[in-house]
XYZ file of C-alpha atoms in Angstrom:
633
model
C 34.113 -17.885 6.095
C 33.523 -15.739 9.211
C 31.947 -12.649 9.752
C 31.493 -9.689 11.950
C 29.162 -8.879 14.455
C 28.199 -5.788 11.618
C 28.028 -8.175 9.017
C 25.393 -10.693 10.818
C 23.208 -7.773 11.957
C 22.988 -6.494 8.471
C 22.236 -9.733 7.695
C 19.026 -10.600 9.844
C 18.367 -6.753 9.154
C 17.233 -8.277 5.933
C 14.721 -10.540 6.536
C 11.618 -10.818 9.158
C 9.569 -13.695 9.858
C 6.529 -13.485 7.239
C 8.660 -11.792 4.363
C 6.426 -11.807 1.447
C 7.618 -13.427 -1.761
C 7.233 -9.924 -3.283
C 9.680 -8.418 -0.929
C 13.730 -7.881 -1.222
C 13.806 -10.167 1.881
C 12.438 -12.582 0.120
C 15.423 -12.990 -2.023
C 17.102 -14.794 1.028
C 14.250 -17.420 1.411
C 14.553 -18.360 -2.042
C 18.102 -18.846 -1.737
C 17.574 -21.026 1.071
C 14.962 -22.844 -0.326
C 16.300 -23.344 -3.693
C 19.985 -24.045 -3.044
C 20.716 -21.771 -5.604
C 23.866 -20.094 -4.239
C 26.878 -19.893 -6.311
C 28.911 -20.345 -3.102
C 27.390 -22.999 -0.451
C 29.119 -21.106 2.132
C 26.964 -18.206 1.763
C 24.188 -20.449 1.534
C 24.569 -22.070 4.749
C 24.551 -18.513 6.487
C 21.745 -17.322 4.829
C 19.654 -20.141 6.172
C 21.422 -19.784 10.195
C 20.245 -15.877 9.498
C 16.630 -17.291 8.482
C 17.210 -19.717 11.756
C 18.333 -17.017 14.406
C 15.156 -14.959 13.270
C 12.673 -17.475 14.021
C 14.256 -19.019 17.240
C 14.597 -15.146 18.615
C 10.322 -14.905 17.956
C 9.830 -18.157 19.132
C 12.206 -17.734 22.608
C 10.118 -14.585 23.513
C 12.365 -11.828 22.348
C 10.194 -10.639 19.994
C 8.293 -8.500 22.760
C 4.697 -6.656 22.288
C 5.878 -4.466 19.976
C 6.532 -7.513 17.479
C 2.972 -9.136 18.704
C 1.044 -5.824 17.732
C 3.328 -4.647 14.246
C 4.436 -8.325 13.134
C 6.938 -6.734 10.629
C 7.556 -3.534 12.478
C 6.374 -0.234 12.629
C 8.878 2.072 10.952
C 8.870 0.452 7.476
C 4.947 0.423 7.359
C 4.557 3.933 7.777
C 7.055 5.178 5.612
C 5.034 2.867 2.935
C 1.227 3.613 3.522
C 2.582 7.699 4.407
C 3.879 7.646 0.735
C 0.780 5.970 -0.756
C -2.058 8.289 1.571
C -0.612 12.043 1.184
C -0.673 11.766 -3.000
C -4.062 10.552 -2.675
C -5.485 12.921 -0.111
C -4.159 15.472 -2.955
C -5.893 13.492 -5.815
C -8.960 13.240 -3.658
C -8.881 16.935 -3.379
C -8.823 17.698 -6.359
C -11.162 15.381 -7.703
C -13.479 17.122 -5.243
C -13.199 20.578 -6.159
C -14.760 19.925 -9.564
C -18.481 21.092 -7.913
C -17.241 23.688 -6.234
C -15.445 25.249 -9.076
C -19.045 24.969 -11.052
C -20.524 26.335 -8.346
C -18.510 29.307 -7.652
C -18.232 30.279 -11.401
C -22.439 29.838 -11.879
C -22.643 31.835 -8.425
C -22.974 34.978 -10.573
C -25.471 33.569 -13.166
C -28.268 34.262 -10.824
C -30.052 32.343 -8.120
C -32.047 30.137 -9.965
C -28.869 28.980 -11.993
C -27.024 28.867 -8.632
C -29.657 26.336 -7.300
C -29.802 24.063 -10.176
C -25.845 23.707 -10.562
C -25.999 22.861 -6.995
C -28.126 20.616 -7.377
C -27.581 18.744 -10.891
C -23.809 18.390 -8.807
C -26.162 16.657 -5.978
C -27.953 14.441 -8.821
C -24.489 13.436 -10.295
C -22.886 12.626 -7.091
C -25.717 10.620 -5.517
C -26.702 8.576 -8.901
C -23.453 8.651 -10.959
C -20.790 8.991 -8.852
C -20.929 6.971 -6.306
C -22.522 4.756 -7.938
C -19.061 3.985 -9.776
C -16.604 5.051 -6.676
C -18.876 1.868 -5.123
C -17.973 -0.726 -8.331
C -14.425 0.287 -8.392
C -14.322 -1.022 -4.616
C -13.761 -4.126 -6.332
C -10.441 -3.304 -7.450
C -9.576 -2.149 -4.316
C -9.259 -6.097 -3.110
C -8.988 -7.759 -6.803
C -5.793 -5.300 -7.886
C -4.144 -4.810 -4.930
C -4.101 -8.537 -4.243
C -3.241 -9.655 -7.445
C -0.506 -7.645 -7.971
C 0.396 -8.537 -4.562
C 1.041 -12.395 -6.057
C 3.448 -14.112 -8.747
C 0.546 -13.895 -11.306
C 0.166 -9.954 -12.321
C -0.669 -10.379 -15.587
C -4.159 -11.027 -14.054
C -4.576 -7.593 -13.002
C -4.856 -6.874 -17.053
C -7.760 -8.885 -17.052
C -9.417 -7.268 -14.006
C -8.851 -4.055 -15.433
C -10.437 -5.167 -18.949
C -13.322 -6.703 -16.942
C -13.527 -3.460 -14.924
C -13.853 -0.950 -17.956
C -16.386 -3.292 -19.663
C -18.790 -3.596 -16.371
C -18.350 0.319 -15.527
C -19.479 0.963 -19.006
C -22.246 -0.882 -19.275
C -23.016 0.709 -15.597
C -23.294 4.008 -16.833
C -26.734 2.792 -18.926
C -28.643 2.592 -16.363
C -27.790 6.199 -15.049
C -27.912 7.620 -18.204
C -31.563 6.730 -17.989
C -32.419 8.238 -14.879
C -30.745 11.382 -15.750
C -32.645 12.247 -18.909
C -35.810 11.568 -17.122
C -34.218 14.180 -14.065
C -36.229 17.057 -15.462
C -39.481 15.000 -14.998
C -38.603 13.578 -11.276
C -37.518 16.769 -9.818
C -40.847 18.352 -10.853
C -42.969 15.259 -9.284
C -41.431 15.632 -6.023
C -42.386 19.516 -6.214
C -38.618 20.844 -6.737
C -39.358 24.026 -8.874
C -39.852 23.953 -12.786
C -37.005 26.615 -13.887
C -34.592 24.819 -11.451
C -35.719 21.558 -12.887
C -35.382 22.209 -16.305
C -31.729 23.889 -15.768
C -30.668 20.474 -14.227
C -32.258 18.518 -16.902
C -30.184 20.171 -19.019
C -27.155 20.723 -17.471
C -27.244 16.690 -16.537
C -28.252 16.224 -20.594
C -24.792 17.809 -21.357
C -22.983 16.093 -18.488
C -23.716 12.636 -19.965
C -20.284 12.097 -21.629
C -18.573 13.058 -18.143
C -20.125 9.821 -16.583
C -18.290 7.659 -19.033
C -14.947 9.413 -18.144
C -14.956 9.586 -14.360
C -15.852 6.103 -14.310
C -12.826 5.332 -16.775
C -10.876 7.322 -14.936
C -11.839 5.536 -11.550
C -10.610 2.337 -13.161
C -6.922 3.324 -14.464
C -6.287 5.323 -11.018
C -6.968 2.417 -9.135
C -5.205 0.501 -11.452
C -2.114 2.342 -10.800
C -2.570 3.196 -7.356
C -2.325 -0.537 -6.638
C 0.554 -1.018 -8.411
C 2.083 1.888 -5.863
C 1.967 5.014 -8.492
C 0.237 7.374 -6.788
C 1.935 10.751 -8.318
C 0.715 10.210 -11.640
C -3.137 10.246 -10.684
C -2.273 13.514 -8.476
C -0.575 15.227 -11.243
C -3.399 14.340 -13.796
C -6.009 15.664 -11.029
C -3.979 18.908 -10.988
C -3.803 19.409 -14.460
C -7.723 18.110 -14.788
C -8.610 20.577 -12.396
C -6.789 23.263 -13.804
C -8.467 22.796 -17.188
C -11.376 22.627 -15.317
C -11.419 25.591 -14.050
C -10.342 27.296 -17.155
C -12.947 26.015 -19.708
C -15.575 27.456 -16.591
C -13.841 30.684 -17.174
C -13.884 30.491 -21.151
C -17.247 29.265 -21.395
C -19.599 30.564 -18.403
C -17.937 34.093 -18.574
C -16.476 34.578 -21.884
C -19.037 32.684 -23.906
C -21.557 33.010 -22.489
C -23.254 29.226 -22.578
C -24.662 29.796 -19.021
C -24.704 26.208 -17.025
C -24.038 24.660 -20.368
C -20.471 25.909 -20.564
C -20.373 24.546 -16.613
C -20.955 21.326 -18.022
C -19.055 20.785 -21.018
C -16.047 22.388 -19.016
C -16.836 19.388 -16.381
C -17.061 17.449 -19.310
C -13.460 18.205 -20.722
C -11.724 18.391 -17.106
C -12.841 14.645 -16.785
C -11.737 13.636 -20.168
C -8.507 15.419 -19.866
C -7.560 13.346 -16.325
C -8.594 10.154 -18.385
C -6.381 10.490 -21.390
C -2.974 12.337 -19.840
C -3.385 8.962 -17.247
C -3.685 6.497 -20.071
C -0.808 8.594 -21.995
C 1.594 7.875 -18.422
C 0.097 4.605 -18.641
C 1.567 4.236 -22.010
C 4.422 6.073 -22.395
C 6.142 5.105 -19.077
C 5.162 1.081 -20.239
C 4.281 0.741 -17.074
C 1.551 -1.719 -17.998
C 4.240 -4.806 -19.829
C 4.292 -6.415 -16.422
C 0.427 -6.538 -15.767
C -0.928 -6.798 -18.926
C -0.456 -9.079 -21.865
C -3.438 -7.411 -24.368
C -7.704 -8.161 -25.048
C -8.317 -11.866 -23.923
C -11.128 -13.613 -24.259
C -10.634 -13.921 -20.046
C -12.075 -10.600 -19.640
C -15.554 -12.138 -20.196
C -15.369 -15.041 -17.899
C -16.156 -14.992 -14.516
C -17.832 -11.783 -13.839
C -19.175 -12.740 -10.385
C -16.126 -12.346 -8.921
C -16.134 -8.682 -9.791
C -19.898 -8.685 -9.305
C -19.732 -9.806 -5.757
C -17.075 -7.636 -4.633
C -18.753 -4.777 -6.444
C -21.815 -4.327 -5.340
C -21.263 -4.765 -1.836
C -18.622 -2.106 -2.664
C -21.673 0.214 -3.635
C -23.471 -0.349 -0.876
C -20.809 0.522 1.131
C -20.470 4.147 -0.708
C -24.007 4.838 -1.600
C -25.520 4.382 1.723
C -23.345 6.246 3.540
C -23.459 9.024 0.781
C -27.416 8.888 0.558
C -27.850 9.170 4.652
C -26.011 12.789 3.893
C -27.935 13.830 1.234
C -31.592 12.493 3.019
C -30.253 15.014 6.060
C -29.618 17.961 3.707
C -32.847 17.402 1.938
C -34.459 17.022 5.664
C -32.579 20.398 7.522
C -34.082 22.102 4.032
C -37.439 21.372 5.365
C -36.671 22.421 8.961
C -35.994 26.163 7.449
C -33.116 27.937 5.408
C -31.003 28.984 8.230
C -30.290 25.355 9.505
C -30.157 24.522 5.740
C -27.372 26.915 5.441
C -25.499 25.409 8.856
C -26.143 21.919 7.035
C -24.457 23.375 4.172
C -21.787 24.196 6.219
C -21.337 21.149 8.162
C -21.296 18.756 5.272
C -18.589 20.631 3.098
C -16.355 21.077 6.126
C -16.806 17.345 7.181
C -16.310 16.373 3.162
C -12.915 18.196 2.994
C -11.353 16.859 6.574
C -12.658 13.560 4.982
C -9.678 13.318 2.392
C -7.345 12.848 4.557
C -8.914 9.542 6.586
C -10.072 8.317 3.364
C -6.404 8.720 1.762
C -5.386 6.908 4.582
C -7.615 3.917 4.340
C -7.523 3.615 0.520
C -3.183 3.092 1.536
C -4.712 0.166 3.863
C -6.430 -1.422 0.910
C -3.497 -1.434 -1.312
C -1.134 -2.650 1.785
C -3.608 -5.254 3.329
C -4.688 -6.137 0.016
C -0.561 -6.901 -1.732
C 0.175 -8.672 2.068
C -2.468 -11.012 1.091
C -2.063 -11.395 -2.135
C 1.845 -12.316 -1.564
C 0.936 -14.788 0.879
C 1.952 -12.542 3.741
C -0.869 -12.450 6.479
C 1.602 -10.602 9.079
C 2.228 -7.843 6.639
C -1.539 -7.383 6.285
C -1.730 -7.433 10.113
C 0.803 -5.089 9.799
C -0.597 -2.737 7.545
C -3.787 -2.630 9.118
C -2.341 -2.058 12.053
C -0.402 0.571 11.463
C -3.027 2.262 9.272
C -5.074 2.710 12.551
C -2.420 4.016 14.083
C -2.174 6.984 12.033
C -5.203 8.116 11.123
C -6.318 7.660 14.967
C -3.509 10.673 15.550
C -4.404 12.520 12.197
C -8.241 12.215 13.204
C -7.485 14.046 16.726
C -5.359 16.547 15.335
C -7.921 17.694 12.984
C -10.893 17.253 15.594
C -9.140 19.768 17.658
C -8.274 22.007 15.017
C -11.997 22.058 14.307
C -12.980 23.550 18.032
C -10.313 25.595 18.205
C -11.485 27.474 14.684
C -14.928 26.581 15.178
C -15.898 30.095 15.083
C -13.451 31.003 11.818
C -14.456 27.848 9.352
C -18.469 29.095 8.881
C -17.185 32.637 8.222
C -15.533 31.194 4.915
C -19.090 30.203 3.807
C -21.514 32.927 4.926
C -21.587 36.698 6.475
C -25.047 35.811 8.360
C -24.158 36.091 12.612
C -27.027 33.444 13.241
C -25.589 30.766 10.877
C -22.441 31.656 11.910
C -23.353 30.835 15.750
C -25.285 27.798 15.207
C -22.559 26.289 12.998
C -19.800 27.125 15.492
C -22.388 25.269 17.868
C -22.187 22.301 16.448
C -18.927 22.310 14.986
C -17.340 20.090 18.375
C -20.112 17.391 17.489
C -19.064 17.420 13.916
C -15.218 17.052 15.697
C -16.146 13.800 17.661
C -17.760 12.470 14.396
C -14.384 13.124 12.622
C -12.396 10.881 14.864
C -15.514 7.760 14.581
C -15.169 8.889 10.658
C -11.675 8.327 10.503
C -11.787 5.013 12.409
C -14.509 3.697 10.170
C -12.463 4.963 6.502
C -9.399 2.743 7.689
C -11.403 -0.049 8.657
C -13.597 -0.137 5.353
C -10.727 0.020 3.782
C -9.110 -2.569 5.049
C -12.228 -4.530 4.590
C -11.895 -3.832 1.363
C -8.319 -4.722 0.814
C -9.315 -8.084 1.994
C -12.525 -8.944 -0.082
C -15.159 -8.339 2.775
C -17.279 -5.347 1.644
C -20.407 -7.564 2.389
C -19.527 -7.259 6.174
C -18.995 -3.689 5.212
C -22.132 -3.079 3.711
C -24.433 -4.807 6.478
C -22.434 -2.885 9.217
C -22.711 0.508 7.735
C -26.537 -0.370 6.779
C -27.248 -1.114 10.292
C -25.357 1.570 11.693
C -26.741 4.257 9.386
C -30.440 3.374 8.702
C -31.105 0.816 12.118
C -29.503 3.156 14.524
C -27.911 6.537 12.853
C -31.622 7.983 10.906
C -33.958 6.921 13.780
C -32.204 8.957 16.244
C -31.454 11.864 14.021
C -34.615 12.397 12.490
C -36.567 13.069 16.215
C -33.656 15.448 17.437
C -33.840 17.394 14.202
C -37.349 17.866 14.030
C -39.069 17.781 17.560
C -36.020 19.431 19.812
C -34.182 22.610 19.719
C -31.323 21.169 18.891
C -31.919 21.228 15.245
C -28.641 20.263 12.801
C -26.506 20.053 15.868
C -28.734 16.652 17.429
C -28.960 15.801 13.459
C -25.119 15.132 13.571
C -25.076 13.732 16.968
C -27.412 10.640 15.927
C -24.733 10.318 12.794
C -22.178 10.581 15.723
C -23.531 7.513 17.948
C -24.129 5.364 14.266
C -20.280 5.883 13.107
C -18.705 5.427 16.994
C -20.984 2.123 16.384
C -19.763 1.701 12.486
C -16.137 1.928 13.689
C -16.365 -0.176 16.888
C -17.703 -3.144 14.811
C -15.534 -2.492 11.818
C -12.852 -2.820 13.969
C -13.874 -5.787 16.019
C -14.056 -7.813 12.737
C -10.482 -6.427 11.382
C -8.563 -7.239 14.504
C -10.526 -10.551 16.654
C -12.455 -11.591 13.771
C -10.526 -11.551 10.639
C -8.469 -15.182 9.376
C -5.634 -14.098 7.735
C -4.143 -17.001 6.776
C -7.546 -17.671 5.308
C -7.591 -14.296 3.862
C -4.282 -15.060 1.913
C -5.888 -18.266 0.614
C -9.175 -16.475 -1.007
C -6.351 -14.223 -2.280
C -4.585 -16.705 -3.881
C -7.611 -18.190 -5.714
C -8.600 -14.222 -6.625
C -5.304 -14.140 -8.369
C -5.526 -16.859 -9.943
C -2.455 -18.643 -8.030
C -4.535 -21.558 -6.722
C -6.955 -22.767 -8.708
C -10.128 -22.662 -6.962
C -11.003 -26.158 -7.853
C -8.418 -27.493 -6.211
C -10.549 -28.499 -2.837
C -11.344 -27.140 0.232
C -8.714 -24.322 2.455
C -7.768 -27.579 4.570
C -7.013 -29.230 1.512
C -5.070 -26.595 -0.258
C -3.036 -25.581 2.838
C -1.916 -29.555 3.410
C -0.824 -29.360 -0.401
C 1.420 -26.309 -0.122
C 2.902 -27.596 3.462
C 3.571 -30.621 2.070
C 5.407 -28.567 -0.709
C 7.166 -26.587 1.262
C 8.567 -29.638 3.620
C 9.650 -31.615 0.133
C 11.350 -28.262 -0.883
C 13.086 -28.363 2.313
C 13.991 -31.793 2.554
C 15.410 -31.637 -0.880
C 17.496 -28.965 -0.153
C 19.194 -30.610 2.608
C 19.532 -34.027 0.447
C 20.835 -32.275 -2.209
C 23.379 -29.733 -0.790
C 24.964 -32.744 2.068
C 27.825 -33.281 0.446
C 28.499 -29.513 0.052
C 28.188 -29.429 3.740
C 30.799 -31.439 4.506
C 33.560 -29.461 2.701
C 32.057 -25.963 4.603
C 34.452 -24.386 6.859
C 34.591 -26.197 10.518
C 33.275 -23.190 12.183
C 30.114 -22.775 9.344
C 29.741 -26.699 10.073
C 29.586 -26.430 13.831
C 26.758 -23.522 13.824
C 25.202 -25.684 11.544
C 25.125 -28.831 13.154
C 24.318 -27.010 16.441
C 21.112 -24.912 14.363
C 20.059 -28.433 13.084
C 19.900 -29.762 16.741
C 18.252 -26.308 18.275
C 16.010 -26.189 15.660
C 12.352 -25.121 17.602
C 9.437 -27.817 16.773
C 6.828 -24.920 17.479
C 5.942 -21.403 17.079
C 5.411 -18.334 19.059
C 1.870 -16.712 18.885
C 2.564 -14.195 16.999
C 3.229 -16.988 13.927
C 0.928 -19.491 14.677
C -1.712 -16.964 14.466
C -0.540 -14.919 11.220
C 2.390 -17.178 9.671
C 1.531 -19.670 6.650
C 3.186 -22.069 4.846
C 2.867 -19.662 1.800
C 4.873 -17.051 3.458
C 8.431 -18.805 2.181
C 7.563 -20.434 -0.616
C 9.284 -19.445 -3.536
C 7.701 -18.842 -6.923
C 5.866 -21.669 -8.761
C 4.237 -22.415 -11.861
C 0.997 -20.376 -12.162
C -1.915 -23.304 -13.234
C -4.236 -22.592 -15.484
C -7.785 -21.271 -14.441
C -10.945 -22.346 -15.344
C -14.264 -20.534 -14.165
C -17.749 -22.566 -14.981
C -18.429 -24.707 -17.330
C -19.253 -22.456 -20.030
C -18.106 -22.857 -24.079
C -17.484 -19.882 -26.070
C -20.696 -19.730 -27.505
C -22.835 -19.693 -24.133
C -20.356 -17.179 -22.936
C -20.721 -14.811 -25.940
C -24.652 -15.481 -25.915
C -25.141 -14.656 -21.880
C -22.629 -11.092 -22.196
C -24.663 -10.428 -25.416
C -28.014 -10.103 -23.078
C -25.956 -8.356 -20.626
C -25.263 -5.967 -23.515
C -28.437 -5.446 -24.890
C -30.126 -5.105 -21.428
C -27.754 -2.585 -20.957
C -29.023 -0.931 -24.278
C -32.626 -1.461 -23.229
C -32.415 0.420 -19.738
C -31.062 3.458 -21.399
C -34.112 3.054 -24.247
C -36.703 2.689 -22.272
C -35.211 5.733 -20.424
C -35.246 7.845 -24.180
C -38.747 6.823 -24.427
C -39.860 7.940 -21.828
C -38.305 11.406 -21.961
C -39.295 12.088 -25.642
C -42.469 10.132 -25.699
C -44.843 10.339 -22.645
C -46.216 13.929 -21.830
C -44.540 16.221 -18.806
């Protein structure tokens, strides 16, 4: 059986070195290593295709372009492009929520102004982000196990996910009925206080469904549905916006009506995502219903988690601290504050749609056993927000004097904001550098790195510089921002150090595997699990060419010759580019999942130790209720 020169290049168009078991190239490694073909003749081309793409990496011809995007650039775009631009929309509108309050309590008066403002500030800072931090988790325990052969784990995760987020909402709950009586100790002003304590009182509900929400966006985001969340955050917003208009203007409720319509929009984006979630059965192939699993090994949630939090909240709190701060300095460089931080949180989406595509990319590579996709991904993730980042900074100083006109009619603002808009421009490029990178952090399980890098960068070098400048110089908000500057050109430098010269991938894929519940984390050591699956995959190939010899010698005598000279060309080593990112799990077919077992725990220790997690749960919120209704303002 010959071919033509079209037909072999269409051929090795099919398949790269590293093809992830996931992947339609894939298809032709399991044919090779199975022996499964109907006709041996195709067979034996398949696996000279397979051949020729190795020997042309390991000869050299693979080039620097094939050293720095292992599986090409083209194909990697057009996949994390189609994931980040649906977010960036999601993110939007997610985002406008406050705003919309904002704009609709505008005309209450100023003292109802302040306190939606602010009650927004409360539920960002201590509900939140508190939740966007958790939900990291899924970022790397999703992504990666829907990445592998074993997706019916990701049901679990997402069972163990709405359980922990739920009980997280507790301990909020308790600080926000006591807001009232915090605000007022750190001298914010009664009226405003008690509009926030009640506003937040009415918000409570709306906790419960943005974390929810979090959950089943992330949930399909990493399964590569992306439309469906921005859709829901249209229509969310939409209805958010409405029920502002029906019950701040119409009815009169006053911030009350801004809550409860918060309240709805929330709820609505929840339920029309779990009716997609439903009615397109998306979920058959990752879930198989309420296990007892979804108990069991919390940590690994935990541990990813909270380092997650960290991640968000202290980045997130270093904002707020300077806002509080400028507010002290006077009102005019409170309003150019103001200014600042919305215009830096909007050009955000974009960089942060960007890196949350890394996560699900780096995070699936890994999980398929595919360390030079992740390379790859991250790679190529860089790549494009490095372009978007400088785009946008230059947008910013060439508008710089049109953007602060959207927020405020006052010349001084104006000029002071335009001032420091081209710092705020450099800290957009560091910004978007440091999203990607945190994101691919998180794609591969390391938001402890994360955390300790942006906690050093932030609060070690970021405050301590911008604290002096914005009190004892002239340069107010404008050195404020140039201290945040120097901590996320910092952030970004190391972030990226420890993506691209420190990072193991072939390590990465093996914590991965054990995440998804592939390799069963008992099984030994990484030296010992990576001898176990080599030694698989050389049996598998051995047996293939036992098995199939005497097919081999009835092949065509041109088919024969290729083959016998392959055999004899066959390289013993590899070029750098695989010996650094290839592993033996990158053409191994699908095997039997085994079964997992985390601690030693029986049923009954296991019910008795989520019971306490339960009731302390319970506690935190009634000690919070006591407090409020029980000790004197």
């Amino acid at each position: 059986m010959e071919r033509s020169e079209g037909e072999e290049s269409e051929a090795e168009s099919a398949i790269k070195p590293g093809t992830p078991a996931s992947s339609p190239g894939a298809k032709w490694y399991k044919t090779f290593k199975h022996g499964s073909s109907d006709e041996d003749e195709e067979m034996d081309i398949k696996y000279e295709v397979v051949y020729k793409q190795r020997e042309a990496c390991c000869t050299g011809r693979c080039g620097v372009w094939h050293v720095i995007f292992p599986h090409g650039y083209k194909e990697e775009f057009v996949e994390e492009l189609s994931l980040a631009w649906p977010m960036v929309v999601t993110f939007v509108f997610t985002y406008m929520f406050g705003p919309v309050a904002i704009m609709f309590c505008g005309h209450l008066g100023t003292a109802e102004l302040d306190a939606v403002g602010l009650a927004n500030s409360v539920i960002n800072v201590l509900g939140v982000s508190i939740g966007a931090g958790m939900t990291t988790a899924c970022d790397t325990l999703f992504a990666q196990t829907f990445g592998s052969t074993n997706k019916k784990r990701v049901g679990v995760y997402l069972q163990q996910g709405v359980i922990i987020l739920s009980l997280l909402c507790f301990p909020c709950w308790a600080l926000w009925v006591n807001i009232e009586r915090l605000l007022i100790l750190v001298g914010q002003d009664a009226e405003v206080s008690r509009l926030v304590g009640e506003y937040l009182m009415y918000f409570l509900p709306g906790l419960f469904f943005n974390f929810q929400f979090e959950i089943v966006a992330k949930y399909l985001q990493d399964q590569n549905k992306v439309f469906p969340t921005m859709v829901t955050g249209l229509v969310g917003n939409t209805v958010n916006a409405a029920c502002h208009w029906l019950f701040v203007l119409q009815a009169g409720l006053g911030t009350r009506g801004s809550a409860i319509a918060q309240v709805i929009g929330y709820a609505v984006m929840l339920f029309s995502t779990l009716a997609y979630i439903w009615g397109s059965g998306l979920y058959k192939d990752t879930w198989d219903g309420w296990t007892w699993e979804c108990f069991e090994d919390w940590g690994t949630f935990i541990k990813l988690g909270v380092p997650g939090l960290l991640m968000i909240c202290i980045e997130w709190w270093s904002f707020e601290i300077g806002t509080i701060l400028t507010g002290i300095v006077g009102k005019t460089e409170l309003g150019v504050q103001s200014i600042l931080f919305q215009l830096e949180n909007f050009v955000y989406m974009v960089p942060m749609g960007i890196g949350v595509a890394s996560s699900i990319r780096v995070g699936q590579a890994l999980g398929g056993a595919d360390p030079a996709g992740a390379v790859t991904a991250s790679r190529v993730a860089l790549s494009m927000v490095w372009v978007v980042a400088l785009v946008m900074a230059g947008l910013m100083v060439a508008l710089r004097w049109y953007f602060p006109l959207a927020f405020t009619n006052d010349p001084k603002v104006i000029s002071l904001a335009a001032d420091a808009i081209p710092v705020l421009a450099i800290f957009t490029v560091f910004d978007g550098t440091a999203a990607v990178c945190n994101g691919i952090l998180r794609g591969a399980g390391k938001q402890t790195i994360g955390a300790i890098i942006i906690f050093v960068c932030y609060y070690i070098i970021g405050l301590p510089i911008s604290i002096p400048v914005l009190f004892l110089t002239d340069l107010t908000v404008k050195g404020f921002w140039m201290g945040l500057a120097i901590a996320l050109a910092v952030e970004s430098l190391a972030a990226f150090i420890v993506v691209q010269c420190f990072t193991k991938w072939d390590k990465e894929v093996l914590k991965a595997q054990v995440r998804a519940g592939v390799i069963d984390e008992a099984a030994g050591d990484d030296q010992q699990v990576q001898e176990r699956f080599q030694s698989d995959s050389e049996a598998e190939y051995s047996d293939y060419h036992s098995e199939s010899e005497a097919n081999r010698d009835s092949a065509s005598p041109l088919l024969h010759t290729r083959r016998s000279r392959s055999r004899t060309r066959r390289p013993r080593s590899r070029c750098a580019t695989q010996k650094r990112y290839m592993s033996p799990y990158t053409v191994l077919p699908d095997r039997e999942v085994p079964e997992i077992k985390h601690g030693q725990l029986s049923k009954g220790q296991l019910i008795f130790r989520r019971t306490l997690a339960f009731l302390f749960s319970f506690a935190l919120l009634g000690a919070g209720l006591a407090i409020r209704f029980c000790l004197p303002k």
